[in-house]
């Protein structure tokens, strides 16, 4: 049974990701708006979110922790310690805390919130706004009993992937979190090239979006066929696609992508080391 419906869920921070998750929870009817509570540093944003979603806006983070069973930390990583220090003593055994902060380790969270019953990190990507995210999560040791609650909570966002903290969580952060940005970078190159060949920007954008969507959905619908086999169906020997692919391989696009992934991983490790020192 999905128990999330009966829980009171609090969001500290109603920025981009906080709002994306609130929207997905409400649109999917996972949680009724009157079970959602929120605070935000700037009051204007909080009021707009309250009007848009019909949730409960609270004045202080202390109040939110007192009222809610599940507390989602949706502030920027650099603000997190400052947000938690004054309210840490309000957490107790009954709280499940889910941090979205990139590069903020479970170890650092455990040090800041030793009294919380369950601690988890979640890493959604921006397609969460349309319930098409890849969302990874990892649980602190001792929080294993919350696995079902976490999956119920995250599943309206899209594909939920458990990942061990460390190399796996980092790979998910880079390939899917940052990965959305990498794919959008490629889409821009595609659009520019199409425009240079005589199409107006709107048509070019539509062509790019449909090409990426079509390839992705084809892969989704043919999930017993490997990606390489699906690719082979586009390629005929000495044909147009084969010529293009040969250049992609000669120019070592794979190496460029791998290098970018590694750079992003190094930055993720730097952020994690920074927060672990706190
Ligand atoms: N965006 C993404 O794609 C993405 C993906 C995965 C994870 N994340 C993580 O999600 C978290 C939020 O990112 P975001 O992109 O949503 O950032 P954001 O748009 O800047 O939202 C952060 C919100 O936190 C509010 N805030 C700051 N201090 C606060 C306090 N003391 N009490 C209550 N609210 C406070 C800010 O209020 P103001 O209105 O005053 O700024 C802001 O609305 C980050 O930790 C990030 O690493 C983001």
PDB file of C-alpha atoms and ligand atoms in Angstrom, residues 12-17 39-42 45 61 74-77 79 83 100-102 123-124 126, ligand 1:
ATOM      1  CA  UNK A  12      12.417  23.588   2.616  1.00  0.00           C
ATOM      2  CA  UNK A  13      12.963  25.636  -0.537  1.00  0.00           C
ATOM      3  CA  UNK A  14      10.514  26.066  -3.390  1.00  0.00           C
ATOM      4  CA  UNK A  15      12.937  26.811  -6.213  1.00  0.00           C
ATOM      5  CA  UNK A  16      13.179  24.934  -9.513  1.00  0.00           C
ATOM      6  CA  UNK A  17      13.563  21.414  -8.146  1.00  0.00           C
ATOM      7  CA  UNK A  39       8.935  27.365   3.285  1.00  0.00           C
ATOM      8  CA  UNK A  40      11.134  29.564   1.141  1.00  0.00           C
ATOM      9  CA  UNK A  41      13.649  32.313   1.821  1.00  0.00           C
ATOM     10  CA  UNK A  42      11.952  34.901  -0.430  1.00  0.00           C
ATOM     11  CA  UNK A  45       8.090  32.997  -4.482  1.00  0.00           C
ATOM     12  CA  UNK A  61      11.602  25.925   8.917  1.00  0.00           C
ATOM     13  CA  UNK A  74      15.494  21.593  -1.661  1.00  0.00           C
ATOM     14  CA  UNK A  75      17.941  24.443  -1.062  1.00  0.00           C
ATOM     15  CA  UNK A  76      21.282  24.924  -2.835  1.00  0.00           C
ATOM     16  CA  UNK A  77      24.118  22.741  -1.442  1.00  0.00           C
ATOM     17  CA  UNK A  79      23.004  26.907   1.864  1.00  0.00           C
ATOM     18  CA  UNK A  83      19.613  25.978   6.956  1.00  0.00           C
ATOM     19  CA  UNK A 100      18.403  16.908  -3.076  1.00  0.00           C
ATOM     20  CA  UNK A 101      21.687  18.744  -2.605  1.00  0.00           C
ATOM     21  CA  UNK A 102      24.269  17.731  -5.205  1.00  0.00           C
ATOM     22  CA  UNK A 123      19.124  13.114  -7.469  1.00  0.00           C
ATOM     23  CA  UNK A 124      16.367  13.984  -9.942  1.00  0.00           C
ATOM     24  CA  UNK A 126      14.889  18.536 -14.717  1.00  0.00           C
TER      25      UNK A 126
HETATM   26  N1  LIG B   1      17.852  22.057 -10.768  1.00  0.00           N
HETATM   27  C1  LIG B   1      18.275  20.815 -11.001  1.00  0.00           C
HETATM   28  O1  LIG B   1      18.337  20.315 -12.137  1.00  0.00           O
HETATM   29  C2  LIG B   1      18.649  19.907  -9.856  1.00  0.00           C
HETATM   30  C3  LIG B   1      18.839  18.538 -10.107  1.00  0.00           C
HETATM   31  C4  LIG B   1      19.148  17.698  -9.044  1.00  0.00           C
HETATM   32  C5  LIG B   1      19.309  18.211  -7.764  1.00  0.00           C
HETATM   33  N2  LIG B   1      19.171  19.558  -7.571  1.00  0.00           N
HETATM   34  C6  LIG B   1      19.383  20.066  -6.214  1.00  0.00           C
HETATM   35  O2  LIG B   1      18.180  20.647  -5.757  1.00  0.00           O
HETATM   36  C7  LIG B   1      18.496  21.682  -4.839  1.00  0.00           C
HETATM   37  C8  LIG B   1      17.720  22.914  -5.244  1.00  0.00           C
HETATM   38  O3  LIG B   1      18.157  23.325  -6.527  1.00  0.00           O
HETATM   39  P1  LIG B   1      17.282  24.325  -7.390  1.00  0.00           P
HETATM   40  O4  LIG B   1      17.801  24.244  -8.772  1.00  0.00           O
HETATM   41  O5  LIG B   1      15.828  24.103  -7.124  1.00  0.00           O
HETATM   42  O6  LIG B   1      17.734  25.722  -6.704  1.00  0.00           O
HETATM   43  P2  LIG B   1      16.872  27.056  -6.557  1.00  0.00           P
HETATM   44  O7  LIG B   1      15.952  27.217  -7.704  1.00  0.00           O
HETATM   45  O8  LIG B   1      17.847  28.147  -6.244  1.00  0.00           O
HETATM   46  O9  LIG B   1      15.995  26.779  -5.237  1.00  0.00           O
HETATM   47  C9  LIG B   1      16.494  26.834  -3.938  1.00  0.00           C
HETATM   48  C10 LIG B   1      15.436  27.514  -3.086  1.00  0.00           C
HETATM   49  O10 LIG B   1      15.834  27.448  -1.714  1.00  0.00           O
HETATM   50  C11 LIG B   1      15.370  28.642  -1.100  1.00  0.00           C
HETATM   51  N3  LIG B   1      16.062  28.856   0.169  1.00  0.00           N
HETATM   52  C12 LIG B   1      17.325  29.274   0.396  1.00  0.00           C
HETATM   53  N4  LIG B   1      17.569  29.364   1.725  1.00  0.00           N
HETATM   54  C13 LIG B   1      16.435  28.989   2.339  1.00  0.00           C
HETATM   55  C14 LIG B   1      16.039  28.876   3.714  1.00  0.00           C
HETATM   56  N5  LIG B   1      16.892  29.199   4.719  1.00  0.00           N
HETATM   57  N6  LIG B   1      14.781  28.435   4.020  1.00  0.00           N
HETATM   58  C15 LIG B   1      13.916  28.116   3.011  1.00  0.00           C
HETATM   59  N7  LIG B   1      14.226  28.218   1.699  1.00  0.00           N
HETATM   60  C16 LIG B   1      15.463  28.645   1.365  1.00  0.00           C
HETATM   61  C17 LIG B   1      15.666  29.711  -2.132  1.00  0.00           C
HETATM   62  O11 LIG B   1      14.903  30.857  -1.874  1.00  0.00           O
HETATM   63  P3  LIG B   1      15.037  32.223  -2.751  1.00  0.00           P
HETATM   64  O12 LIG B   1      13.702  32.370  -3.423  1.00  0.00           O
HETATM   65  O13 LIG B   1      15.337  33.310  -1.780  1.00  0.00           O
HETATM   66  O14 LIG B   1      16.173  32.029  -3.713  1.00  0.00           O
HETATM   67  C18 LIG B   1      15.255  29.000  -3.427  1.00  0.00           C
HETATM   68  O15 LIG B   1      13.910  29.223  -3.788  1.00  0.00           O
HETATM   69  C19 LIG B   1      20.015  21.899  -4.895  1.00  0.00           C
HETATM   70  O16 LIG B   1      20.597  21.347  -3.744  1.00  0.00           O
HETATM   71  C20 LIG B   1      20.449  21.155  -6.120  1.00  0.00           C
HETATM   72  O17 LIG B   1      21.739  20.581  -5.962  1.00  0.00           O
HETATM   73  C21 LIG B   1      18.817  20.409  -8.571  1.00  0.00           C
END
